[in-house]
CSV table of C-alpha atoms in Angstrom, one decimal:
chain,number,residue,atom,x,y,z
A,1,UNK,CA,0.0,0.0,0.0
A,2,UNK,CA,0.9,3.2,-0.6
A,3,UNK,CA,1.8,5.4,2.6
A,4,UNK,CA,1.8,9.1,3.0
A,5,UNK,CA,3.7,10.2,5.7
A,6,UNK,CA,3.1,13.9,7.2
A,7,UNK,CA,5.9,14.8,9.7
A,8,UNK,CA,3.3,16.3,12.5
A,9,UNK,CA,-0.2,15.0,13.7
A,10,UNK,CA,-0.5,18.2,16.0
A,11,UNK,CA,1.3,21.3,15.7
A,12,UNK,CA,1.4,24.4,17.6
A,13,UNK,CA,3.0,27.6,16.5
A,14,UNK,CA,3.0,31.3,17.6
A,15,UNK,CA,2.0,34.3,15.3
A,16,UNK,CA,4.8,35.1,13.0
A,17,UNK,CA,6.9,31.9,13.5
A,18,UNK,CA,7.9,30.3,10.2
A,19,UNK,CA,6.7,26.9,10.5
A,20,UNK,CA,7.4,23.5,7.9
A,21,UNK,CA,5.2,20.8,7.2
A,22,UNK,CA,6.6,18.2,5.9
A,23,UNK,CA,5.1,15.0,3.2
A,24,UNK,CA,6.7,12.2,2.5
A,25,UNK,CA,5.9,9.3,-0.3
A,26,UNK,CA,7.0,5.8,-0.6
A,27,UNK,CA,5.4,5.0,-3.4
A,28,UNK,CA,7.8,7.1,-6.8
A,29,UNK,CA,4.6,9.3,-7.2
A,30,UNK,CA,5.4,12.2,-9.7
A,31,UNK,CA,2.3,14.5,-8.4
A,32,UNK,CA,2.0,15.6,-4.7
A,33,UNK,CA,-0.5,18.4,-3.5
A,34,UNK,CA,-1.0,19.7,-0.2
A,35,UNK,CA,-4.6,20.9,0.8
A,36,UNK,CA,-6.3,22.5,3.7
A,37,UNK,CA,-9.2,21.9,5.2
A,38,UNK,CA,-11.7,24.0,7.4
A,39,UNK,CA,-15.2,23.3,8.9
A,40,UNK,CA,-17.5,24.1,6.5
A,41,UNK,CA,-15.3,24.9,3.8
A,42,UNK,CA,-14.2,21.4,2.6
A,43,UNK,CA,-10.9,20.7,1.2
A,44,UNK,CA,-9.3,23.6,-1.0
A,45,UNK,CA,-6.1,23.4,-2.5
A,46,UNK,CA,-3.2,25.2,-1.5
A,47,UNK,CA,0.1,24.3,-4.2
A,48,UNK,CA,0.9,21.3,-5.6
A,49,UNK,CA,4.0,19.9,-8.0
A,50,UNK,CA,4.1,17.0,-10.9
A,51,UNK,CA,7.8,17.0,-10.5
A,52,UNK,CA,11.2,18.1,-8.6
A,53,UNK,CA,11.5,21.4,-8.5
A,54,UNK,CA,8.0,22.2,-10.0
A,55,UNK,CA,5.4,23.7,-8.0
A,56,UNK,CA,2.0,24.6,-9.0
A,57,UNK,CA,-0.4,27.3,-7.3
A,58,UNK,CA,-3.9,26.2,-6.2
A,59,UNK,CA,-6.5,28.1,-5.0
A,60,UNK,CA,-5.6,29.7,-2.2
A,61,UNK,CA,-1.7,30.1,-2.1
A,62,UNK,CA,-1.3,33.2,-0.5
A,63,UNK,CA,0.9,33.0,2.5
A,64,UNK,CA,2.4,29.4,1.5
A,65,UNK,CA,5.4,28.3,-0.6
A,66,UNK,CA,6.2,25.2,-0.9
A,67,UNK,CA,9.4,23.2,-1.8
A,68,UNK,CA,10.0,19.5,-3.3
A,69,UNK,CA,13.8,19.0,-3.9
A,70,UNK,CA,13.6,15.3,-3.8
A,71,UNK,CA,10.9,13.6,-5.4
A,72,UNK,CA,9.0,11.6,-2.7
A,73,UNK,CA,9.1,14.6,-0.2
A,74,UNK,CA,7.0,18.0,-0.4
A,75,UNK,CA,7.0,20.7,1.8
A,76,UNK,CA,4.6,23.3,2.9
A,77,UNK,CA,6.4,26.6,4.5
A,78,UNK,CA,4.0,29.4,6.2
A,79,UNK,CA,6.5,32.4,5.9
A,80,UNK,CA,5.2,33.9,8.7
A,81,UNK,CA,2.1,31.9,10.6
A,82,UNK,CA,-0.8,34.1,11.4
A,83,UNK,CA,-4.3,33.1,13.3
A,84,UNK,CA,-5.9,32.7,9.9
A,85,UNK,CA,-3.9,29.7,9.0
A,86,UNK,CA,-5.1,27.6,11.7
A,87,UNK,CA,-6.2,24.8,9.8
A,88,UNK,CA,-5.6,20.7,9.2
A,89,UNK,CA,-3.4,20.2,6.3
A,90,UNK,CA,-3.6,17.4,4.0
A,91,UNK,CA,-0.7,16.0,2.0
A,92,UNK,CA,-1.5,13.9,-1.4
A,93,UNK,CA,0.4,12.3,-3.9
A,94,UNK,CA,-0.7,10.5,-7.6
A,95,UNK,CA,1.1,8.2,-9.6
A,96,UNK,CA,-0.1,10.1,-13.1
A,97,UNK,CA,0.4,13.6,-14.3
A,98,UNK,CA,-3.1,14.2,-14.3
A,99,UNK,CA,-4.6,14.4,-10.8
A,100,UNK,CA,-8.4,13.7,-12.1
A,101,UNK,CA,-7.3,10.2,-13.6
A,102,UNK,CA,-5.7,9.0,-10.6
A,103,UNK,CA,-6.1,7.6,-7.0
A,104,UNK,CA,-5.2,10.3,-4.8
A,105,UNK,CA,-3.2,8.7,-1.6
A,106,UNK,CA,-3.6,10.9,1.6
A,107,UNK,CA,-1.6,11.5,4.9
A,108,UNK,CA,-3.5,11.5,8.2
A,109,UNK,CA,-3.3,15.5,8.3
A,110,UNK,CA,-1.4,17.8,10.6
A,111,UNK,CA,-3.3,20.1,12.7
A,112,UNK,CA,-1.8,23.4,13.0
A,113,UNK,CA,-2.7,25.7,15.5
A,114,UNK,CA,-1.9,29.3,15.5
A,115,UNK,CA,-1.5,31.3,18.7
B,1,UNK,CA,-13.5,21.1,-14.3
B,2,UNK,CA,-17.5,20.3,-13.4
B,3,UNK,CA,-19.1,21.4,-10.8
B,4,UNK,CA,-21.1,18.5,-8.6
B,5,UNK,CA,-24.3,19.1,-6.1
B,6,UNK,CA,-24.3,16.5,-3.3
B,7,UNK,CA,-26.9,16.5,-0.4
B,8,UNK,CA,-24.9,17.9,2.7
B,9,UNK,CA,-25.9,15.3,4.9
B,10,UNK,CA,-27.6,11.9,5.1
B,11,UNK,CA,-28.7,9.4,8.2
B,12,UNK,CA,-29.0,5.5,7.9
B,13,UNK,CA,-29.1,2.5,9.9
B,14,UNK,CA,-27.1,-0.1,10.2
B,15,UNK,CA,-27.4,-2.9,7.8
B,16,UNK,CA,-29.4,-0.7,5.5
B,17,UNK,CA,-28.0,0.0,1.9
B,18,UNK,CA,-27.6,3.7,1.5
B,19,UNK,CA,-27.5,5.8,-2.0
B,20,UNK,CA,-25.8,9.1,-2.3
B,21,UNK,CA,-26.9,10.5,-5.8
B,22,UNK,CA,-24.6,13.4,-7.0
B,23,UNK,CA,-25.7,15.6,-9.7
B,24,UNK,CA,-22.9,16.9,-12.7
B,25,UNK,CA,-25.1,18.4,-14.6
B,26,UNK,CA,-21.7,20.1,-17.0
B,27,UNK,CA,-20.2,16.7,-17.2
B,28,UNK,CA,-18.4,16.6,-20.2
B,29,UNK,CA,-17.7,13.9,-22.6
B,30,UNK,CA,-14.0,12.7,-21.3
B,31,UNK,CA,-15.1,13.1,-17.8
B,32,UNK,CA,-14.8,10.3,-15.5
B,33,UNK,CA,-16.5,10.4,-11.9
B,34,UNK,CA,-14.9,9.9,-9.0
B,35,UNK,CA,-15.9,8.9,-5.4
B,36,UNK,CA,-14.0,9.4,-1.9
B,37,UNK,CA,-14.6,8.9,1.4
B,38,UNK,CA,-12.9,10.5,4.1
B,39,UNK,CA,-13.4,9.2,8.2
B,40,UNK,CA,-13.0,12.1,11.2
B,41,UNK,CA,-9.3,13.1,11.7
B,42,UNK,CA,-8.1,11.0,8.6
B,43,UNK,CA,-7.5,11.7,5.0
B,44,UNK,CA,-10.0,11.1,1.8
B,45,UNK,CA,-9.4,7.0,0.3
B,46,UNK,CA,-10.5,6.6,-2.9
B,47,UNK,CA,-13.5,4.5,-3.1
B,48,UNK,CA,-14.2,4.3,-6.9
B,49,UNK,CA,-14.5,5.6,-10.4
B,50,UNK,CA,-16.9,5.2,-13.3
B,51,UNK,CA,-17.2,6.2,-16.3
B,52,UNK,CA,-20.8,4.8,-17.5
B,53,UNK,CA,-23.4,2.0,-16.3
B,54,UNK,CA,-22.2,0.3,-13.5
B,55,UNK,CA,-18.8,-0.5,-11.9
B,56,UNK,CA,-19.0,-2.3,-8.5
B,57,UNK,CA,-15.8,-3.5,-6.3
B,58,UNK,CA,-15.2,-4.6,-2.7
B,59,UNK,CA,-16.4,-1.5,-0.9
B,60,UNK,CA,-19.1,-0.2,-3.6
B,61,UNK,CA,-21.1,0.1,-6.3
B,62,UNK,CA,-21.7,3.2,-8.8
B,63,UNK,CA,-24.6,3.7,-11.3
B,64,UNK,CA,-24.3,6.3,-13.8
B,65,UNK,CA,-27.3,6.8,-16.2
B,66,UNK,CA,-27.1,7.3,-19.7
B,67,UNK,CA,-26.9,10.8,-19.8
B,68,UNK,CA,-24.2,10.8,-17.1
B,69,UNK,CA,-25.7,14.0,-15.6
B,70,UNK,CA,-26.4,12.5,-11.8
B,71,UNK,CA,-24.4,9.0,-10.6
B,72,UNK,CA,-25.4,7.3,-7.3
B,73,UNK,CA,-22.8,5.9,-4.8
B,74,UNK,CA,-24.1,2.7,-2.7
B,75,UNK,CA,-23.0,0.9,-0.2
B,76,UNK,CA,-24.6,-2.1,0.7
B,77,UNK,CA,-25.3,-2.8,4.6
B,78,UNK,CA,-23.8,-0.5,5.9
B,79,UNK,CA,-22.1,-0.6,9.5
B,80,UNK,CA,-21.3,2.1,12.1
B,81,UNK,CA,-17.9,2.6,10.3
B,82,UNK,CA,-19.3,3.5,7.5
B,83,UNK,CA,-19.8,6.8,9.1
B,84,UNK,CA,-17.8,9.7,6.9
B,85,UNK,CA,-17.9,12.1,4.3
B,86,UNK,CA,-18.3,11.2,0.6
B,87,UNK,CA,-17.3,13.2,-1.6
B,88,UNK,CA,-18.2,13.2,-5.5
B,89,UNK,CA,-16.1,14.8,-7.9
B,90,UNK,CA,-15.7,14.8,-12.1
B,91,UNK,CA,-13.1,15.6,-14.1
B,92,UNK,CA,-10.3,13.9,-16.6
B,93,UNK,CA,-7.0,15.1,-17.9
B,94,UNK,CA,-6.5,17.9,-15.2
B,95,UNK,CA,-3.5,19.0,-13.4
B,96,UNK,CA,-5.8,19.3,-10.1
B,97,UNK,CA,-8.6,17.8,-8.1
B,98,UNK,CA,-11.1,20.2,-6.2
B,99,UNK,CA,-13.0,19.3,-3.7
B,100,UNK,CA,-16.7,20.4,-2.6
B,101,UNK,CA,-17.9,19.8,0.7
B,102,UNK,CA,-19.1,16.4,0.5
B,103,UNK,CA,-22.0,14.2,2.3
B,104,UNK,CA,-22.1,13.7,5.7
B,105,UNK,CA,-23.1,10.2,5.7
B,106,UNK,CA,-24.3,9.5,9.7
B,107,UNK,CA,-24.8,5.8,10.3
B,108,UNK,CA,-27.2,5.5,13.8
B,109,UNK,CA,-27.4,1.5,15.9
């Protein structure tokens, strides 16, 4: 099976702190995408990359970067955390190049809190 | 990318089979649809995919009518664990899946 690894099940950080989530794959993927989710909002996308070095923006990028300098590991940077982006973040990866034709494998989430 | 209507909530009982119709009503003709199902504090797990008719496999079945406007996810007898959010989504070829917010599928004892 395919396993997802996100660094963090719980995270706490302080306003303005710059704070790394880290996604790891063990499955050769070429896509990963990293997603946030919110009560009542669903899941929106926040970057994702089909290969090393390629990044992608989503919906809602602002205040994220993200970096994938190997290919099984992607990481989401908040330059500076702010209350807003308290939030569970979601880490995904495909086998294709096309997200819409492929299984999407998840992490468990990470669970940032903002203080 | 289509957009989907799903009803924001359901409630079942155990051993009962339970249909979740999504409407696409802006499906278009490469489209495939798509199925997920995501328990509390976890990740969405792909459940299944169709295309047209019916595809069935270990954890479901999908029905998509000939026009391919609406397809119904059901799961036969379903248990407590069954208990998520089910979300229905359409597309093919793109770079990027979007997400709506899904069925809240309650299963009561």
């Amino acid at each position: 099976d395919v396993k997802v690894t996100q660094s963090s099940r719980y995270l706490v950080k302080r306003t303005g702190e710059k704070v790394f989530l880290e996604c790891v794959q063990d499955m050769d993927h070429e896509n990963m995408f990293w997603y946030r989710q919110d009560p009542g909002l669903g899941l929106r996308l926040i970057y994702f990359s089909y290969d090393v070095k390629m990044k992608e923006k989503g919906d809602i990028p602002e205040g994220y970067s993200v970096s994938r300098e190997k290919k099984e590991r992607f990481s989401l940077i908040l330059e500076s955390a702010s209350t807003n982006q308290t939030s569970m973040y979601l880490c995904a990866s495909s086998l294709g190049l096309k997200a819409t034709n492929e299984k999407l494998f998840f992490g468990s989430g990470t669970q940032l809190s903002v203080l | 990318l289509a957009k989907t209507t799903q009803p924001i909530s359901m409630d079942s009982y155990e051993g009962q089979e339970v249909n979740i119709t999504c409407s696409h009503n802006n499906i278009a003709t490469n489209d495939y649809i798509t199925w997920y199902q995501q328990f509390p504090s976890q990740g969405p797990r792909f459940i299944i995919q169709g295309y047209k008719t019916k595809v069935t496999n270990e954890v479901a079945s999908l029905f998509i009518p000939a026009d391919r406007k609406s397809s119904t996810l059901s799961l036969p007898r379903v248990s407590l664990s069954d208990t998520a959010v089910y979300y229905c989504l359409v597309g093919w070829g793109d770079d990027k899946i979007i997400f709506g917010k899904g069925t809240r599928l309650h299963i009561l004892p």
